[in-house]
Structures are given as structure tokens and as C-alpha cells.
Coordinates of C-alpha atoms and ligand atoms in Angstrom, one line a residue:
M8 CA 3.3 -100.4 1.5
E9 CA 0.6 -103.1 1.4
K10 CA -2.3 -103.5 -1.2
Y11 CA -4.9 -106.3 -1.8
V12 CA -4.5 -108.1 -4.8
I13 CA -8.4 -109.7 -5.6
R14 CA -9.4 -112.8 -8.3
G15 CA -13.1 -112.2 -8.8
G16 CA -16.2 -113.9 -9.7
K17 CA -16.5 -116.4 -7.4
P18 CA -19.3 -116.4 -5.5
L19 CA -18.6 -117.1 -1.0
F20 CA -20.1 -119.8 0.6
G21 CA -20.0 -120.0 4.6
D22 CA -19.9 -118.7 7.8
I23 CA -18.6 -115.4 8.7
E24 CA -18.4 -114.7 12.0
V25 CA -19.2 -111.0 12.9
S26 CA -16.7 -108.6 15.2
G27 CA -17.4 -105.6 17.6
A28 CA -18.7 -102.8 16.7
K29 CA -16.2 -99.7 15.7
N30 CA -18.1 -97.2 16.5
A31 CA -19.4 -98.1 20.2
A32 CA -16.2 -99.7 20.9
L33 CA -14.0 -95.8 20.1
P34 CA -15.9 -94.3 22.5
V35 CA -16.3 -97.1 25.6
I36 CA -12.8 -97.7 25.1
L37 CA -12.1 -93.7 25.9
S38 CA -14.8 -93.2 28.1
T39 CA -13.0 -95.2 30.7
I40 CA -11.2 -91.3 31.3
V41 CA -14.4 -90.1 31.9
V42 CA -14.6 -93.0 34.9
G43 CA -11.1 -93.7 36.3
D44 CA -10.8 -97.0 37.1
K45 CA -10.3 -100.7 35.7
C46 CA -12.8 -101.3 32.8
V47 CA -13.0 -104.9 31.4
I48 CA -14.0 -104.6 27.6
E49 CA -14.8 -107.9 25.4
N50 CA -15.8 -107.7 22.3
V51 CA -13.2 -104.9 21.7
P52 CA -13.0 -105.5 16.8
D53 CA -9.1 -106.2 16.0
V54 CA -9.1 -102.9 13.6
S55 CA -6.5 -100.2 13.5
D56 CA -8.5 -97.4 15.4
V57 CA -9.2 -99.2 18.6
R58 CA -5.5 -99.7 18.8
L59 CA -5.0 -96.1 18.7
C60 CA -7.3 -95.8 21.6
L61 CA -6.0 -98.1 23.2
N62 CA -2.5 -96.2 22.5
I63 CA -3.5 -93.4 23.3
I64 CA -5.1 -93.9 26.8
E65 CA -1.1 -95.8 27.4
K66 CA 0.2 -92.6 26.6
M67 CA -2.1 -90.5 29.4
G68 CA -1.1 -92.6 32.0
G69 CA -3.5 -95.0 31.7
K70 CA -2.9 -98.9 32.2
I71 CA -4.1 -101.7 29.2
D72 CA -3.6 -105.2 29.7
K73 CA -4.8 -107.5 26.5
I74 CA -6.6 -110.5 28.0
D75 CA -7.5 -112.1 24.8
K76 CA -7.7 -111.6 21.1
T77 CA -10.9 -109.6 21.9
T78 CA -10.4 -108.6 25.6
Y79 CA -8.8 -105.5 27.0
A80 CA -8.6 -104.2 30.8
I81 CA -8.7 -100.8 30.5
D82 CA -7.3 -99.0 33.8
T83 CA -7.5 -95.3 33.8
T84 CA -7.2 -94.6 37.3
S85 CA -3.5 -93.0 36.6
V86 CA -4.7 -90.6 33.9
K87 CA -3.5 -87.3 33.6
A88 CA -5.6 -84.1 32.5
E89 CA -4.7 -82.9 29.5
T90 CA -1.9 -85.3 27.9
A91 CA -3.2 -87.0 24.7
P92 CA -0.9 -87.2 22.2
Y93 CA -1.2 -84.8 19.4
E94 CA 0.0 -87.1 16.3
L95 CA -2.1 -90.3 17.7
V96 CA -4.9 -87.5 18.1
K97 CA -5.6 -86.4 14.9
K98 CA -5.5 -89.9 13.1
M99 CA -8.5 -90.6 13.6
R100 CA -12.8 -88.7 14.1
G101 CA -13.9 -90.7 17.4
S102 CA -10.5 -88.9 19.6
Y103 CA -13.3 -85.8 20.1
Y104 CA -14.5 -88.0 23.2
I105 CA -11.2 -87.5 24.9
V106 CA -13.2 -84.2 25.3
G107 CA -15.9 -85.5 27.0
A108 CA -14.6 -88.0 29.6
E109 CA -12.1 -85.0 30.4
L110 CA -14.4 -82.4 31.1
G111 CA -16.7 -84.9 33.0
R112 CA -13.9 -86.1 35.0
F113 CA -11.5 -83.1 35.6
G114 CA -13.3 -80.3 34.3
K115 CA -10.5 -79.6 31.9
S116 CA -9.6 -81.0 28.1
Y117 CA -6.5 -79.7 25.5
V118 CA -6.8 -81.9 22.9
G119 CA -6.1 -82.3 19.0
L120 CA -8.3 -81.8 16.4
P121 CA -9.8 -85.0 15.4
G122 CA -8.6 -86.8 11.6
G123 CA -10.7 -89.4 10.1
C124 CA -12.2 -90.1 6.6
D125 CA -12.6 -86.9 4.6
L126 CA -16.3 -86.7 3.6
G127 CA -16.9 -83.4 3.2
V128 CA -17.2 -80.6 5.7
R129 CA -18.0 -82.5 9.1
P130 CA -17.4 -79.5 12.0
I131 CA -17.4 -79.9 15.4
D132 CA -20.7 -76.9 16.5
Q133 CA -22.4 -79.3 17.8
H134 CA -20.2 -81.0 20.5
V135 CA -19.1 -77.2 21.7
K136 CA -23.2 -76.3 21.8
G137 CA -23.4 -79.3 24.2
F138 CA -20.2 -78.6 26.6
E139 CA -21.1 -74.5 26.5
A140 CA -24.2 -75.8 27.8
L141 CA -22.5 -77.9 30.8
G142 CA -20.8 -75.1 31.4
A143 CA -17.4 -75.0 29.7
T144 CA -15.2 -72.5 27.7
V145 CA -14.4 -73.8 24.4
N146 CA -12.1 -72.9 22.2
V147 CA -11.7 -74.2 19.2
D148 CA -8.5 -73.5 17.1
G149 CA -6.9 -74.4 13.7
K150 CA -5.1 -77.4 16.2
H151 CA -6.3 -78.1 19.4
I152 CA -9.5 -77.6 21.4
E153 CA -10.1 -76.5 24.4
A154 CA -12.4 -76.9 26.9
E155 CA -12.7 -76.3 31.1
C156 CA -14.5 -75.3 33.2
K157 CA -14.1 -72.7 35.6
K158 CA -16.4 -74.0 38.4
G159 CA -14.5 -77.1 38.9
A160 CA -17.7 -79.5 37.6
L161 CA -20.3 -78.8 35.2
K162 CA -23.2 -78.2 35.1
A163 CA -26.5 -80.0 33.5
N164 CA -28.5 -78.4 31.5
N165 CA -31.0 -78.7 28.4
I166 CA -29.3 -79.1 25.1
Y167 CA -30.9 -79.5 21.7
F168 CA -29.4 -80.4 19.1
D169 CA -29.4 -78.2 15.4
V170 CA -28.0 -81.6 13.7
V171 CA -28.4 -85.1 14.4
S172 CA -24.6 -85.9 15.7
V173 CA -24.3 -89.1 16.8
G174 CA -20.8 -88.5 18.0
A175 CA -21.8 -84.8 19.4
T176 CA -24.5 -86.8 21.2
I177 CA -22.2 -89.2 22.6
N178 CA -19.6 -86.4 23.8
V179 CA -22.2 -84.7 25.6
M180 CA -23.5 -88.0 27.5
I181 CA -20.3 -88.9 28.5
A182 CA -19.4 -85.6 30.1
A183 CA -23.0 -84.7 31.6
S184 CA -22.6 -88.6 33.2
R185 CA -20.9 -86.9 35.8
A186 CA -21.9 -83.2 35.2
Q187 CA -24.6 -81.5 38.8
G188 CA -27.9 -82.1 38.0
V189 CA -30.2 -83.6 35.2
T190 CA -29.7 -83.6 31.7
I191 CA -32.2 -84.0 29.0
I192 CA -30.8 -83.8 25.3
E193 CA -33.0 -83.6 22.6
N194 CA -32.6 -84.3 19.0
A195 CA -30.3 -87.1 19.9
A196 CA -29.0 -89.6 17.9
R197 CA -30.5 -93.5 17.8
E198 CA -28.0 -95.3 16.4
P199 CA -26.5 -98.7 18.7
H200 CA -23.4 -97.4 19.4
V201 CA -25.3 -94.5 21.4
V202 CA -27.5 -97.2 23.4
D203 CA -24.4 -99.3 23.5
V204 CA -21.7 -96.5 25.4
A205 CA -25.2 -95.4 27.9
N206 CA -25.6 -98.9 28.7
F207 CA -21.2 -99.1 28.8
L208 CA -21.9 -96.0 31.7
N209 CA -24.6 -96.9 33.1
S210 CA -22.6 -100.1 33.9
C211 CA -20.1 -98.2 35.4
G212 CA -22.8 -96.4 38.1
A213 CA -24.0 -93.6 35.9
K214 CA -28.0 -92.5 35.2
V215 CA -28.8 -92.0 32.0
S216 CA -32.3 -92.9 29.9
G217 CA -34.2 -93.0 26.4
A218 CA -30.4 -93.6 24.9
G219 CA -32.0 -95.2 21.1
T220 CA -35.2 -92.6 21.4
D221 CA -34.4 -88.7 20.4
T222 CA -34.4 -88.0 24.1
I223 CA -31.8 -88.7 26.1
K224 CA -32.0 -87.7 30.4
V225 CA -28.5 -88.0 32.3
N226 CA -28.8 -87.1 35.6
G227 CA -24.6 -86.8 37.0
V228 CA -23.2 -88.3 40.0
S229 CA -20.2 -87.6 41.6
K230 CA -18.3 -91.0 41.3
L231 CA -18.4 -94.3 38.6
R232 CA -16.5 -97.4 39.1
G233 CA -15.4 -100.0 37.4
C234 CA -17.2 -102.5 35.3
S235 CA -16.9 -105.2 32.6
Y236 CA -18.5 -104.4 29.6
A237 CA -19.4 -106.6 25.9
I238 CA -19.4 -104.2 22.8
I239 CA -22.0 -105.2 20.9
P240 CA -21.7 -106.4 17.3
D241 CA -20.6 -104.3 14.3
M242 CA -24.0 -103.4 11.3
I243 CA -21.8 -102.3 9.4
E244 CA -19.3 -104.8 9.2
A245 CA -22.3 -107.4 9.4
G246 CA -24.3 -105.2 6.4
T247 CA -21.0 -105.0 4.4
Y248 CA -20.8 -109.5 4.4
M249 CA -24.5 -109.2 3.5
I250 CA -23.3 -107.5 0.5
A251 CA -20.6 -109.9 -0.5
A252 CA -22.9 -112.8 -0.8
A253 CA -25.3 -110.3 -2.8
V254 CA -23.2 -108.9 -5.3
T255 CA -21.0 -112.4 -5.5
G256 CA -24.9 -114.7 -5.9
G257 CA -23.1 -116.6 -3.0
K258 CA -24.6 -118.1 0.7
L259 CA -22.8 -116.1 3.6
N260 CA -24.6 -117.1 6.9
I261 CA -23.5 -114.0 8.7
K262 CA -23.6 -115.1 12.7
N263 CA -23.3 -113.0 15.6
V264 CA -25.5 -110.2 15.0
I265 CA -28.2 -108.7 16.6
P266 CA -31.4 -108.4 13.5
K267 CA -32.9 -105.4 14.7
H268 CA -30.2 -103.6 13.4
L269 CA -30.1 -104.7 10.4
E270 CA -33.5 -104.3 9.2
S271 CA -33.5 -101.1 7.0
I272 CA -29.9 -102.4 5.5
S273 CA -32.2 -105.9 4.6
A274 CA -35.8 -104.2 3.5
K275 CA -33.3 -102.2 1.1
M276 CA -31.9 -105.4 0.3
E277 CA -34.8 -107.9 -0.1
E278 CA -36.9 -104.7 -1.7
M279 CA -33.4 -105.9 -5.2
G280 CA -35.3 -109.6 -4.3
I281 CA -32.6 -110.9 -2.6
E282 CA -33.2 -113.8 -0.5
I283 CA -33.1 -113.1 3.5
E284 CA -33.2 -115.7 6.1
E285 CA -33.7 -113.6 9.6
L286 CA -32.2 -116.0 12.9
D287 CA -31.9 -115.3 16.5
D288 CA -27.6 -114.5 16.4
S289 CA -27.3 -114.7 12.6
V290 CA -28.8 -113.8 9.0
I291 CA -28.2 -115.7 6.1
V292 CA -28.1 -114.1 2.5
T293 CA -28.5 -115.8 -0.6
G294 CA -27.2 -114.1 -4.3
K295 CA -29.3 -113.9 -7.2
A296 CA -29.3 -112.6 -10.6
D297 CA -31.5 -110.5 -11.0
L298 CA -31.7 -107.3 -9.0
E299 CA -34.4 -105.3 -9.4
R300 CA -33.1 -101.4 -9.1
I301 CA -34.2 -99.2 -6.2
N302 CA -34.5 -95.2 -4.9
L303 CA -32.0 -94.8 -1.8
K304 CA -31.7 -92.3 0.9
T305 CA -29.0 -92.2 4.2
L306 CA -30.5 -91.0 6.8
P307 CA -29.5 -91.4 10.4
Y308 CA -30.5 -94.5 12.4
P309 CA -33.5 -96.6 12.3
G310 CA -32.8 -95.2 8.5
F311 CA -30.5 -96.8 5.4
P312 CA -27.0 -96.3 6.7
T313 CA -24.8 -94.0 5.6
D314 CA -22.0 -95.9 5.9
M315 CA -23.5 -99.1 4.5
G316 CA -24.1 -96.6 0.9
P317 CA -20.8 -97.4 -1.0
Q318 CA -21.5 -100.7 -0.4
M319 CA -25.4 -100.5 -1.1
C320 CA -24.2 -98.4 -4.6
V321 CA -21.9 -101.8 -6.1
L322 CA -25.0 -104.0 -5.4
M323 CA -27.3 -101.0 -7.4
C324 CA -25.1 -101.3 -10.2
L325 CA -25.8 -105.1 -10.7
A326 CA -29.1 -104.1 -10.7
H327 CA -30.5 -103.7 -14.7
G328 CA -31.7 -100.3 -15.3
L329 CA -31.0 -96.7 -13.3
S330 CA -31.3 -96.6 -9.3
L331 CA -30.9 -93.2 -6.8
L332 CA -28.3 -93.2 -4.0
S333 CA -28.7 -89.5 -2.2
E334 CA -26.4 -89.7 0.8
G335 CA -28.0 -87.5 3.6
I336 CA -26.0 -87.1 5.6
F337 CA -22.9 -85.7 4.4
T338 CA -21.7 -83.3 1.8
N339 CA -18.9 -85.6 0.6
R340 CA -19.8 -89.2 0.3
F341 CA -19.3 -89.9 -3.5
R342 CA -15.5 -89.6 -3.6
Y343 CA -15.5 -93.8 -4.0
V344 CA -17.2 -93.8 -7.3
E345 CA -14.6 -92.3 -9.4
E346 CA -12.6 -95.6 -8.3
L347 CA -15.7 -98.1 -9.3
R348 CA -16.2 -95.7 -12.5
R349 CA -12.0 -97.5 -13.2
M350 CA -14.4 -100.8 -12.9
G351 CA -17.1 -100.5 -14.8
A352 CA -19.6 -98.8 -13.3
N353 CA -21.7 -96.2 -14.9
I354 CA -22.8 -93.3 -11.9
K355 CA -23.1 -89.7 -12.3
V356 CA -22.9 -87.8 -9.0
H357 CA -25.5 -84.4 -8.9
D358 CA -24.8 -82.9 -5.8
R359 CA -25.8 -85.5 -3.1
T360 CA -27.3 -87.8 -5.3
A361 CA -25.8 -90.7 -7.9
R362 CA -27.9 -91.6 -10.7
I363 CA -26.5 -95.6 -11.1
E364 CA -26.8 -97.2 -14.8
G365 CA -26.3 -100.8 -13.5
G366 CA -26.2 -104.4 -15.8
H367 CA -22.5 -103.1 -16.8
P368 CA -20.5 -105.7 -15.5
F369 CA -17.5 -105.0 -13.2
L370 CA -13.8 -105.3 -15.1
P371 CA -11.0 -106.2 -13.2
A372 CA -8.7 -102.6 -12.5
N373 CA -5.8 -101.2 -9.5
V374 CA -7.8 -99.0 -7.7
R375 CA -7.6 -97.6 -3.7
A376 CA -8.8 -97.8 -0.9
V377 CA -9.8 -93.2 -0.6
D378 CA -11.4 -93.9 2.9
L379 CA -12.9 -96.4 5.0
R380 CA -16.5 -97.8 3.3
A381 CA -15.3 -95.6 -0.3
G382 CA -12.0 -99.1 0.6
V383 CA -14.7 -102.3 1.6
A384 CA -16.6 -100.8 -1.7
V385 CA -14.1 -101.5 -4.4
V386 CA -12.9 -104.5 -2.7
L387 CA -16.6 -105.8 -3.2
A388 CA -16.5 -104.7 -7.1
G389 CA -13.1 -106.3 -6.7
L390 CA -14.9 -110.1 -6.0
V391 CA -17.9 -109.6 -8.4
A392 CA -14.8 -108.7 -10.9
N393 CA -13.8 -111.6 -13.4
G394 CA -10.3 -111.0 -13.3
R395 CA -7.3 -109.6 -11.3
T396 CA -7.9 -106.5 -8.8
E397 CA -5.3 -104.2 -7.1
V398 CA -6.5 -101.6 -4.2
E399 CA -4.0 -100.1 -2.1
D400 CA -3.9 -98.1 0.4
I401 CA -5.5 -100.2 2.3
Y402 CA -4.3 -98.8 5.9
H403 CA -7.6 -96.9 5.1
I404 CA -9.6 -100.4 5.4
E405 CA -7.9 -101.8 7.9
R406 CA -9.0 -98.9 10.0
G407 CA -12.8 -101.1 10.7
Y408 CA -12.4 -104.1 9.8
D409 CA -11.3 -107.0 11.5
D410 CA -9.5 -109.6 9.3
L411 CA -11.4 -109.1 6.3
V412 CA -8.8 -110.8 4.4
G413 CA -9.3 -113.8 6.3
K414 CA -12.1 -114.0 7.4
L415 CA -13.4 -113.0 3.0
R416 CA -10.7 -116.1 2.3
A417 CA -12.7 -118.3 5.2
V418 CA -15.3 -117.9 2.4
G419 CA -14.0 -119.0 -0.3
A420 CA -12.8 -115.6 -1.8
D421 CA -9.4 -115.2 -3.9
I422 CA -8.1 -112.2 -2.0
R423 CA -4.1 -111.8 -0.6
K424 CA -2.5 -109.0 1.3
V425 CA 1.3 -108.1 -0.8
D426 CA 3.3 -105.9 0.0
Y427 CA 5.1 -104.2 -2.7
P428 CA 8.1 -101.2 -2.6
D429 CA 6.8 -97.3 -1.7
Y430 CA 7.8 -95.7 -5.1
T431 CA 5.9 -92.8 -3.4
F432 CA 8.2 -90.1 -5.0
Q433 CA 10.8 -89.0 -1.8
S434 CA 11.6 -85.1 -2.4
Ligands
EPZ512 C1 -20.2 -91.2 13.5 O1 -19.5 -90.3 12.5 C2 -19.5 -92.1 12.5 N1 -17.8 -92.1 13.4 C3 -19.2 -92.4 11.8 O2 -19.0 -94.2 10.5 C4 -20.5 -92.2 10.5 O3 -20.8 -92.0 8.7 C5 -21.7 -91.0 11.1 O4 -21.3 -91.5 13.2 C6 -23.0 -91.4 10.9 O5 -23.7 -92.3 11.1 C7 -17.7 -92.4 13.8 O6 -18.4 -92.3 15.3 C8 -16.2 -92.9 14.9 P1 -21.8 -87.4 13.3 P2 -19.1 -88.8 13.2 O7 -21.3 -85.8 14.1 O8 -20.1 -88.7 14.7 C9 -22.7 -83.3 11.0 C10 -18.0 -94.9 9.2 O9 -17.5 -95.0 8.0 N2 -22.5 -82.9 12.1 O10 -23.3 -87.8 13.2 O11 -18.3 -88.3 13.1 C11 -21.9 -84.1 10.5 O12 -21.1 -83.4 9.6 C12 -17.5 -93.6 10.1 O13 -17.7 -95.9 10.5 C13 -22.9 -81.1 12.5 O14 -22.3 -80.6 11.4 O15 -21.4 -88.5 12.5 C14 -22.9 -84.4 9.4 O16 -23.1 -84.4 8.4 C15 -17.2 -93.1 8.8 N3 -22.1 -80.2 13.6 C16 -23.9 -84.9 10.2 O17 -23.7 -83.9 10.7 C17 -21.6 -81.2 14.3 O18 -21.0 -80.8 15.6 C18 -23.4 -86.5 11.7 O19 -22.4 -86.4 12.1 C19 -21.6 -82.5 14.2 C20 -22.2 -83.3 13.1

């Protein structure tokens, strides 16, 4: 078993390079299945969810060549339908993109139900609604998603999502890229990773327009061809390091970012008094002592991202006074609060709002990562707390952060990954 050991209380100074976006890389890699040719994907983050996707494609008959640390050649010419390995698929939420890709290419799909972070109820009814609108028959039981289009190819349609869903928007876009006719997706998610997948599909010869707005038009094509494509920088990784500079009272130059993607994060941090300088492809964040309390609600893009809620909560804990953090996306995104309480935070959660009584110092403690962003939040608190903090279950964190320890150590953090015996009771 592995854990992080952190000796906190040190301000961070220096440069941090942001990697490719996990939540763009997963759908781009899996949508190579709908392309059925050789693609070269660049700026791929080295995180376990990405390695899982590449492994799944290989098990399905695809060919993966690692060209360098962040570049892969992915040839899905020989991928067979309905061969996604259940044991791998169930490990992450993004597996459901296999369904859209297989439906678009083969007209049928049989995939294990996705896993991923426990953030409360995470249905896939909007994905199913989209696939059925395109002419597929979809059955979801306790273990699998089975989808088939009797007529062999999907037919375009108009789809209105009842809920703004990143996954459903991307999944239906992938499937519709090879449907017959023009599909209109309304109430679509507008996240940068939705735009990234649309740009990738268009680089392969698809005809997707309107991505980044709430209405996306997909003019289906009968064939797609391979391309070379670079993944956008990870706005959540960037935001996490912005918070690291702020909470430790240091100064970080966070490189390889698209400042526009960070607007809502920068705006709320500046409201707290943090100084943020925006350059073409980097942001410089300088921490300060007396922070202003704020109220915050997480919303679909371009609102404040839900995936930055836990990290922002750590910063809000340092501001004197009462701050409110409302979660507008998931039903149970506050599991991390219990871990922060162990570190001295004074937070009370009622329904989907956390009342944060700030101004109490974080105390070192032994805590665990309960999900990906919850895990990085306790790491941030550990960087602030004077003394030794240990973080277990770090596999959650390593699903979505490329070389977190290396990047933090390079700017002065005393953090290391250590092995420890697994005392889990062997029944
Ligand atoms: C993606 O999850 C991300 N995961 C999440 O990031 C992110 O928090 C989320 O989008 C919102 O931005 C990946 O991209 C792999 P949704 P996804 O569909 O697609 C409800 C991280 O930390 N909903 O936009 O699953 C759903 O329950 C992870 O990197 C339905 O009701 O999120 C939620 O309340 C955590 N029916 C809301 O919509 C559906 O069919 C938004 O979910 C689908 C979703």
C-alpha cells in the first residue's frame, strides 16, 4: 500500500507545468474506437485512468504505441465490438464513452456499467435518452449497458437534455458523428473538454459545430479517418495549483494553461483577495495572509467547476468569518468535509451547502482520500498544517493528477510517497 507523508507549513515558490486534461483525454482516447483508424494523441496526462483506457483499447484488439512520455499512437482498425473487459471498465466513470463510440461505428455495444468517484447518485438516463433518440434499443441492468440499432446504423434526431451533462453531451456527440443525418443536441454541456472532443472528431473528418454553446449540431458522416491531435491543458489541475499557492502563502507560476478556462476560479480567488496575474499561457498566483470570506456555488461551465469545490473549501477555511459553499451539481460531494474536520476545520454541511467557519489553523493528521478531488483537498490542507500529515488511499488522487508529488516537491513542498504494509484484515 502507498501513502503520502507531508510536512506542511512551507510556502511554495516556483514554476509548475500543467499536464493534459484528464476529462478530455478519456473521451478522446475512447472515441478513437468510433474512428477505426490510427490516431496520434499528444499532451496525454500520465494518470491511472488514462492508462486504464489504453489498456481497455488493447484488450479490445486495438494497437497502442507509446511515442514519448505524453504521446500515443492508437490504432483501432482491428477493435472488435462488444469486447470491452468488464473488470477494467467498472473501474472508472469515463468507460461509458465506449458505448457511444461502439454504437457510432458498429451499431451495437455491450459494456459493463461505469464506476468512478462516489459523489452521490450518478445516473446515465440522459445517455440512454440520447442513444434511443438516435434509434438504438438500450437495456441497462445491474452490471451492463447493452445497446443495439436494429437497422445497423444510427439515425440523426433532435435531443434535448433534461440535465446539463458533460458525459451525456460528449457520448451522444461521439455516436451522432457517424449517424445518418443532422443531429441537434440542446441543453448541452459547455465545458472545454466537450469542445476538445468535438475538435478531435472534426480533425478526423466529422462535422460537429456549436460545441461550447448549449446547442451542438452534428452532421453525421459514413467514415472517419485517423488524425494527430493534442489534448487541452487540465483546468482543474491548474486550479488546484492556484489554490496551492494561495493556501501556503507562496507564489507559483502555473504554466501551459488557457486562462479563459480559469476565469471563474480566478474571479472567486480574487474576491478573497488573492493576487492573480494572467499571461498568454500561464497564471502567476501570489498567496496572502488576510483572506476575505466569500459565498460560492458550483455550476456547469462557465460557472465555478464542481471539481474545484473541495480545493476551494480548503482556501475558504483560511478566511476569517462564515463562508458558504453550495454544490450545484452532485448530491453528495461533501464526503471530504469529514477528513478536513479531522484536520481542525469547522465546517457544517446541511443538504448541499457547507457552512465554513474560517480562521482556524489546519492541524496535521492521518487522513484518507475518499475520492479524486477530496484527496487533493486533504493534500492541500496538509501543505498548510504545521507538522506531519499522512494521506492514505492515494490511488484516488493518482487517477487524475500527473506526478503530483514531483510537481509539488519541485516548488518546495515536503511531500513524499511511501510504502506501508497492508494490514487490511484478510478474512
Ligand atoms: C464529468 O462527470 C467529470 N468526469 C466529473 O469529473 C465532473 O465533476 C462532471 O463531469 C461535471 O463537470 C469525467 O469527465 C470522467 P455529468 P459526468 O454527467 O459526465 C447528472 C473529476 O473529479 N446526470 O456532467 O459523470 C449527474 O448525476 C470528475 O474529474 C444525470 O442525472 O458528470 C450530475 O448530478 C468527478 N443523468 C449532473 O448530471 C445522466 O445521464 C452532472 O453530471 C448524466 C448525469
